Amino acid sequence: MRFGVVGTNFVSDFFMSGVKEVPEIEVTGVCSGRKENAIRFAEKYNIENVFDNYLEMIDSGKIDAIYLAVPNQLHYEMTIECMKRKIPTLTEKPFATNYREAKEMIEYSRKMNTYLHDGLIPLYTENLQVVKEAINSIGKLRRCVFTFGKYSSRYDAYLRGENPTTFRRDLSNGSMMDLGIYCLGDAVALFGKPKSIIATGLILDTGVDGLGTCLLQYDGFEVTIQHSKITDTQVVSEIQGEEGIIQIDLLSRVLNVWLTPRNKSTGGTLKAKEGEKTLISKPSLEGFTYQLKDFVENVKANRIESEVFPHQLTLDIMEVLTECRRQMGVIYPADERE
């Protein structure tokens, strides 16, 4: 399967690392907002073709699928154009700016009978399935605290007044869209849509959130999401049940998962002793590898959506994300677009 890459930021380097682990994929084309960046990227990874733009790349006949690693506000427009041309598409997270855009993108996928893939990495990992299995071992759920905070490498530039892309409202950026989406995506994948939502955020003078907190209420338990682009954290995410706890160290990858039963040891594949913190996760592959394997499998099977991460789950995540932003008061130009 010949892939074209749109965008040459660091996330595209992660994509190329994943490609190395999937022999069915060859990257045959690249383009970027600045052609000189695409040329350097092509030289770095020995990619044969450099294009002026993604439409030229699609129409060249030299790619079979496309990876969109572009600013968030472009996901909708570019994905729709790829669907119109029946090009299987991997759209980087967050899938869209809002629920309305996501719904239209998925409707186009169905209309054109073309595969469309949400690039939220942790939802394809084996260890998220390990977490799902472990939930059955901790009794009645009562509380979950999912946290992801990282002091952005571009925050100092923001403080100097340089307006870096990370904190630009016109690009649909901010903490929730960049890091909070991992917390939110994992939560909705594990527990479904909440009954109610309360969301607050610290809004920067550019109109985007620097950090925020969301409270998701379910029947009998609650999920607290804490996200930040302007502070670091060393807090481990936790799922608390009446009979034990599950801990996860990195929600964007779900690398390590620990289970601590409270009253009795577990059996089966988990094998955790009473009162002992036990590592139950499987060795993790390169971040993109799981979803790229899934991408190839689904395209070969002529599906339009992943069986692991179906379109309805994308819509559920985007619906909750859009409501959280609304309550925080983070409104993007894309939200006001007809």
Short mmCIF file of C-alpha atoms in Angstrom, two decimals:
data_model
loop_
_atom_site.label_atom_id
_atom_site.label_comp_id
_atom_site.label_asym_id
_atom_site.label_seq_id
_atom_site.Cartn_x
_atom_site.Cartn_y
_atom_site.Cartn_z
CA MET A 1 0.00 0.00 0.00
CA ARG A 2 1.54 3.28 -1.17
CA PHE A 3 1.05 6.11 1.34
CA GLY A 4 1.35 9.83 0.86
CA VAL A 5 2.22 12.03 3.86
CA VAL A 6 0.84 15.55 4.21
CA GLY A 7 2.77 17.58 6.78
CA THR A 8 6.31 17.16 8.08
CA ASN A 9 6.09 18.05 11.77
CA PHE A 10 7.49 15.71 14.46
CA VAL A 11 4.33 13.58 14.42
CA SER A 12 5.16 12.59 10.83
CA ASP A 13 8.48 11.26 12.11
CA PHE A 14 6.52 9.08 14.55
CA PHE A 15 4.38 7.92 11.62
CA MET A 16 7.50 6.91 9.68
CA SER A 17 8.77 4.94 12.69
CA GLY A 18 5.51 3.01 12.68
CA VAL A 19 5.74 2.39 8.94
CA LYS A 20 9.03 0.53 9.49
CA GLU A 21 7.09 -2.11 11.43
CA VAL A 22 4.40 -2.62 8.77
CA PRO A 23 5.92 -4.18 5.61
CA GLU A 24 2.69 -3.77 3.64
CA ILE A 25 3.18 0.03 3.64
CA GLU A 26 5.54 2.07 1.50
CA VAL A 27 5.62 5.88 1.66
CA THR A 28 5.89 7.11 -1.93
CA GLY A 29 4.96 10.77 -1.64
CA VAL A 30 5.14 13.79 0.66
CA CYS A 31 4.03 17.42 0.64
CA SER A 32 4.08 20.24 3.16
CA GLY A 33 3.00 23.84 3.57
CA ARG A 34 6.61 24.68 2.79
CA LYS A 35 8.06 22.65 -0.06
CA GLU A 36 11.58 22.90 1.33
CA ASN A 37 10.38 21.00 4.41
CA ALA A 38 8.90 18.29 2.20
CA ILE A 39 12.18 18.02 0.29
CA ARG A 40 14.15 17.56 3.52
CA PHE A 41 11.62 14.99 4.76
CA ALA A 42 11.88 13.08 1.48
CA GLU A 43 15.66 13.04 1.68
CA LYS A 44 15.57 11.89 5.29
CA TYR A 45 13.31 8.92 4.55
CA ASN A 46 14.23 8.24 0.92
CA ILE A 47 10.75 9.11 -0.38
CA GLU A 48 10.64 9.20 -4.16
CA ASN A 49 8.08 11.93 -4.87
CA VAL A 50 7.69 15.47 -3.50
CA PHE A 51 4.52 17.36 -4.40
CA ASP A 52 3.41 20.97 -4.19
CA ASN A 53 0.13 20.09 -2.46
CA TYR A 54 -1.97 17.14 -1.39
CA LEU A 55 -4.42 17.33 -4.31
CA GLU A 56 -1.55 17.09 -6.76
CA MET A 57 -0.27 14.08 -4.82
CA ILE A 58 -3.67 12.36 -4.89
CA ASP A 59 -4.16 13.00 -8.61
CA SER A 60 -0.66 11.77 -9.47
CA GLY A 61 -1.68 8.13 -9.21
CA LYS A 62 1.41 7.46 -7.11
CA ILE A 63 -0.35 6.88 -3.78
CA ASP A 64 -3.10 4.51 -2.61
CA ALA A 65 -3.75 6.09 0.81
CA ILE A 66 -2.96 9.31 2.65
CA TYR A 67 -1.91 10.47 6.11
CA LEU A 68 -3.04 13.98 7.09
CA ALA A 69 -0.70 15.46 9.70
CA VAL A 70 -1.86 19.04 9.26
CA PRO A 71 -3.17 21.79 11.56
CA ASN A 72 -6.45 20.86 13.22
CA GLN A 73 -8.60 23.36 11.35
CA LEU A 74 -7.63 21.71 8.03
CA HIS A 75 -8.72 18.18 8.97
CA TYR A 76 -12.29 18.68 7.81
CA GLU A 77 -11.59 20.24 4.41
CA MET A 78 -8.75 17.89 3.47
CA THR A 79 -10.54 14.76 4.62
CA ILE A 80 -13.63 15.65 2.59
CA GLU A 81 -11.50 16.18 -0.53
CA CYS A 82 -9.77 12.82 0.02
CA MET A 83 -13.13 11.10 0.42
CA LYS A 84 -14.41 12.70 -2.80
CA ARG A 85 -11.43 11.11 -4.59
CA LYS A 86 -11.94 7.74 -2.85
CA ILE A 87 -8.54 7.82 -1.13
CA PRO A 88 -8.42 5.87 2.15
CA THR A 89 -7.45 8.45 4.75
CA LEU A 90 -5.77 8.49 8.16
CA THR A 91 -6.71 11.80 9.78
CA GLU A 92 -4.52 12.83 12.71
CA LYS A 93 -6.07 13.55 16.10
CA PRO A 94 -8.18 15.37 16.97
CA PHE A 95 -10.28 13.96 14.13
CA ALA A 96 -12.06 17.29 13.58
CA THR A 97 -12.59 20.64 15.24
CA ASN A 98 -16.12 19.75 16.36
CA TYR A 99 -18.90 17.18 16.25
CA ARG A 100 -20.58 18.72 13.21
CA GLU A 101 -17.42 18.44 11.11
CA ALA A 102 -16.81 14.87 12.24
CA LYS A 103 -20.35 13.87 11.32
CA GLU A 104 -20.03 15.31 7.82
CA MET A 105 -16.62 13.66 7.29
CA ILE A 106 -18.04 10.28 8.25
CA GLU A 107 -21.13 10.81 6.11
CA TYR A 108 -18.83 11.43 3.15
CA SER A 109 -16.91 8.26 3.93
CA ARG A 110 -20.17 6.31 3.72
CA LYS A 111 -21.35 8.15 0.64
CA MET A 112 -18.11 7.43 -1.23
CA ASN A 113 -17.69 3.94 0.31
CA THR A 114 -14.12 4.90 1.30
CA TYR A 115 -12.16 3.97 4.40
CA LEU A 116 -11.72 6.77 6.96
CA HIS A 117 -9.51 6.31 10.02
CA ASP A 118 -9.38 8.34 13.25
CA GLY A 119 -5.71 8.71 14.25
CA LEU A 120 -6.16 8.62 18.06
CA ILE A 121 -3.34 6.18 18.84
CA PRO A 122 -4.27 4.65 22.25
CA LEU A 123 -7.62 3.32 21.04
CA TYR A 124 -5.84 0.84 18.76
CA THR A 125 -3.41 -0.51 21.36
CA GLU A 126 -3.49 -3.97 22.90
CA ASN A 127 -3.04 -2.47 26.34
CA LEU A 128 -6.31 -0.55 26.18
CA GLN A 129 -7.94 -3.95 25.81
CA VAL A 130 -5.91 -5.09 28.84
CA VAL A 131 -7.42 -2.18 30.80
CA LYS A 132 -10.93 -3.19 29.71
CA GLU A 133 -10.33 -6.74 30.93
CA ALA A 134 -8.85 -5.53 34.22
CA ILE A 135 -11.90 -3.37 34.95
CA ASN A 136 -13.84 -6.58 35.53
CA SER A 137 -11.44 -7.39 38.40
CA ILE A 138 -11.85 -4.24 40.52
CA GLY A 139 -15.50 -4.49 41.50
CA LYS A 140 -17.97 -1.65 41.22
CA LEU A 141 -16.43 1.41 39.58
CA ARG A 142 -16.48 4.57 41.68
CA ARG A 143 -13.90 7.02 40.37
CA CYS A 144 -11.48 7.52 37.52
CA VAL A 145 -8.82 10.24 37.29
CA PHE A 146 -7.22 10.62 33.86
CA THR A 147 -4.45 13.19 33.59
CA PHE A 148 -2.04 14.34 30.90
CA GLY A 149 0.06 17.46 31.34
CA LYS A 150 3.17 18.57 29.50
CA TYR A 151 4.84 21.98 29.48
CA SER A 152 4.82 22.81 25.79
CA SER A 153 8.13 23.42 24.08
CA ARG A 154 6.40 26.42 22.47
CA TYR A 155 4.99 27.97 25.64
CA ASP A 156 8.08 30.10 26.23
CA ALA A 157 7.64 31.51 22.72
CA TYR A 158 4.02 32.28 23.58
CA LEU A 159 5.11 34.12 26.74
CA ARG A 160 7.48 36.18 24.59
CA GLY A 161 4.52 37.20 22.43
CA GLU A 162 5.58 35.22 19.37
CA ASN A 163 2.16 33.55 18.80
CA PRO A 164 3.34 29.95 18.11
CA THR A 165 0.98 27.50 16.39
CA THR A 166 0.33 25.52 19.60
CA PHE A 167 -1.73 28.32 21.11
CA ARG A 168 -3.46 29.76 18.04
CA ARG A 169 -7.25 29.95 17.99
CA ASP A 170 -7.45 30.11 14.18
CA LEU A 171 -5.73 26.70 13.98
CA SER A 172 -8.19 25.07 16.43
CA ASN A 173 -5.39 24.46 18.92
CA GLY A 174 -5.08 24.38 22.71
CA SER A 175 -4.68 21.96 25.58
CA MET A 176 -7.94 20.04 25.19
CA MET A 177 -7.44 19.47 21.48
CA ASP A 178 -3.81 18.41 21.86
CA LEU A 179 -3.54 16.46 25.13
CA GLY A 180 -6.99 16.36 26.70
CA ILE A 181 -8.23 14.43 23.67
CA TYR A 182 -6.19 11.42 24.83
CA CYS A 183 -7.81 11.44 28.27
CA LEU A 184 -11.24 11.98 26.80
CA GLY A 185 -10.83 9.39 24.05
CA ASP A 186 -9.66 6.72 26.47
CA ALA A 187 -12.51 7.50 28.86
CA VAL A 188 -15.25 7.32 26.23
CA ALA A 189 -13.74 4.17 24.73
CA LEU A 190 -13.74 2.50 28.16
CA PHE A 191 -16.98 3.83 29.66
CA GLY A 192 -19.08 5.28 26.83
CA LYS A 193 -20.66 8.73 26.72
CA PRO A 194 -21.29 10.30 30.15
CA LYS A 195 -24.70 11.28 31.53
CA SER A 196 -23.52 14.83 32.24
CA ILE A 197 -20.46 17.02 31.77
CA ILE A 198 -18.91 19.90 33.68
CA ALA A 199 -15.84 21.52 32.11
CA THR A 200 -13.67 24.48 33.07
CA GLY A 201 -10.44 25.85 31.66
CA LEU A 202 -7.75 28.49 32.00
CA ILE A 203 -8.12 30.56 28.84
CA LEU A 204 -5.05 32.30 27.43
CA ASP A 205 -5.25 35.69 25.77
CA THR A 206 -5.24 34.02 22.34
CA GLY A 207 -8.62 32.47 23.18
CA VAL A 208 -7.44 28.87 23.62
CA ASP A 209 -7.14 26.83 26.80
CA GLY A 210 -3.76 26.43 28.46
CA LEU A 211 -5.14 23.81 30.86
CA GLY A 212 -8.49 22.51 32.00
CA THR A 213 -10.56 20.03 33.99
CA CYS A 214 -13.60 18.03 32.90
CA LEU A 215 -15.94 16.07 35.17
CA LEU A 216 -17.83 13.28 33.41
CA GLN A 217 -20.70 11.79 35.41
CA TYR A 218 -21.78 8.16 34.89
CA ASP A 219 -24.21 5.91 36.75
CA GLY A 220 -22.51 5.27 40.08
CA PHE A 221 -19.09 6.71 39.25
CA GLU A 222 -17.33 9.78 37.92
CA VAL A 223 -14.38 10.48 35.64
CA THR A 224 -12.16 13.52 36.20
CA ILE A 225 -10.00 14.64 33.29
CA GLN A 226 -7.07 16.99 33.90
CA HIS A 227 -5.07 18.31 30.93
CA SER A 228 -2.41 20.97 30.53
CA LYS A 229 -0.02 22.44 27.96
CA ILE A 230 1.50 24.93 30.41
CA THR A 231 2.50 22.67 33.33
CA ASP A 232 4.09 19.24 33.72
CA THR A 233 2.66 16.45 35.84
CA GLN A 234 3.95 13.19 37.25
CA VAL A 235 0.52 12.00 38.38
CA VAL A 236 -0.37 8.48 37.21
CA SER A 237 -3.88 8.02 35.85
CA GLU A 238 -6.11 5.73 37.92
CA ILE A 239 -9.35 3.77 37.70
CA GLN A 240 -10.71 3.08 41.18
CA GLY A 241 -13.16 0.30 41.98
CA GLU A 242 -14.42 -1.01 45.31
CA GLU A 243 -12.21 -4.10 44.93
CA GLY A 244 -9.03 -2.60 43.51
CA ILE A 245 -7.34 -0.01 41.33
CA ILE A 246 -5.87 0.14 37.83
CA GLN A 247 -3.07 2.59 37.06
CA ILE A 248 -1.90 3.78 33.63
CA ASP A 249 1.28 5.77 33.12
CA LEU A 250 0.82 7.37 29.69
CA LEU A 251 -2.67 7.80 28.25
CA SER A 252 -1.41 8.72 24.79
CA ARG A 253 0.24 5.31 24.38
CA VAL A 254 -1.06 3.12 27.24
CA LEU A 255 2.45 1.76 27.74
CA ASN A 256 2.27 0.40 31.30
CA VAL A 257 -0.79 -0.79 33.20
CA TRP A 258 -0.76 -1.92 36.83
CA LEU A 259 -3.47 -3.76 38.78
CA THR A 260 -3.74 -3.77 42.57
CA PRO A 261 -6.57 -6.01 43.85
CA ARG A 262 -7.84 -5.08 47.31
CA ASN A 263 -9.26 -8.26 48.81
CA LYS A 264 -8.38 -11.23 46.63
CA SER A 265 -5.91 -12.34 44.02
CA THR A 266 -6.97 -12.45 40.38
CA GLY A 267 -6.70 -15.43 38.06
CA GLY A 268 -6.75 -15.92 34.31
CA THR A 269 -4.32 -13.84 32.28
CA LEU A 270 -4.06 -11.03 34.84
CA LYS A 271 -2.60 -12.95 37.80
CA ALA A 272 -2.34 -10.14 40.36
CA LYS A 273 -1.95 -10.91 44.06
CA GLU A 274 -4.08 -9.36 46.77
CA GLY A 275 -2.71 -5.98 47.83
CA GLU A 276 0.23 -6.12 45.41
CA LYS A 277 0.76 -3.70 42.53
CA THR A 278 1.32 -5.92 39.48
CA LEU A 279 2.33 -4.90 35.97
CA ILE A 280 -0.26 -6.49 33.66
CA SER A 281 0.42 -4.68 30.38
CA LYS A 282 1.90 -6.30 27.31
CA PRO A 283 5.16 -5.06 25.73
CA SER A 284 4.14 -2.14 23.55
CA LEU A 285 4.90 -1.73 19.86
CA GLU A 286 5.86 1.56 18.20
CA GLY A 287 3.07 4.09 18.68
CA PHE A 288 1.70 4.11 15.13
CA THR A 289 2.22 0.40 14.47
CA TYR A 290 -1.08 -0.83 15.91
CA GLN A 291 -3.22 1.58 13.94
CA LEU A 292 -1.26 1.18 10.72
CA LYS A 293 -1.72 -2.59 10.88
CA ASP A 294 -5.41 -1.96 11.51
CA PHE A 295 -5.56 0.50 8.61
CA VAL A 296 -4.11 -2.01 6.14
CA GLU A 297 -6.37 -4.81 7.37
CA ASN A 298 -9.54 -2.75 6.97
CA VAL A 299 -8.68 -1.35 3.56
CA LYS A 300 -7.89 -4.85 2.29
CA ALA A 301 -11.26 -6.03 3.64
CA ASN A 302 -13.02 -3.15 1.78
CA ARG A 303 -14.38 -1.66 5.00
CA ILE A 304 -15.10 2.03 5.49
CA GLU A 305 -14.36 2.02 9.23
CA SER A 306 -12.20 0.21 11.76
CA GLU A 307 -13.77 -2.62 13.70
CA VAL A 308 -11.50 -1.72 16.64
CA PHE A 309 -12.33 2.00 16.51
CA PRO A 310 -15.65 2.42 14.64
CA HIS A 311 -17.00 5.74 13.42
CA GLN A 312 -19.69 5.87 16.10
CA LEU A 313 -16.99 5.95 18.77
CA THR A 314 -15.35 8.87 16.95
CA LEU A 315 -18.68 10.70 16.96
CA ASP A 316 -19.20 10.01 20.67
CA ILE A 317 -15.74 11.38 21.50
CA MET A 318 -16.23 14.44 19.31
CA GLU A 319 -19.64 15.14 20.85
CA VAL A 320 -18.17 15.16 24.37
CA LEU A 321 -15.12 17.16 23.25
CA THR A 322 -17.30 19.80 21.61
CA GLU A 323 -19.43 20.18 24.75
CA CYS A 324 -16.33 20.47 26.96
CA ARG A 325 -14.97 23.27 24.79
CA ARG A 326 -18.34 25.02 24.76
CA GLN A 327 -18.43 25.08 28.54
CA MET A 328 -14.82 26.30 28.74
CA GLY A 329 -15.62 29.10 26.31
CA VAL A 330 -13.12 27.98 23.67
CA ILE A 331 -14.70 28.82 20.32
CA TYR A 332 -12.79 28.49 17.05
CA PRO A 333 -13.45 30.11 13.66
CA ALA A 334 -14.24 26.59 12.40
CA ASP A 335 -17.11 26.41 14.89
CA GLU A 336 -18.70 29.46 13.29
CA ARG A 337 -18.21 28.22 9.73
CA GLU A 338 -21.33 27.35 7.73
#
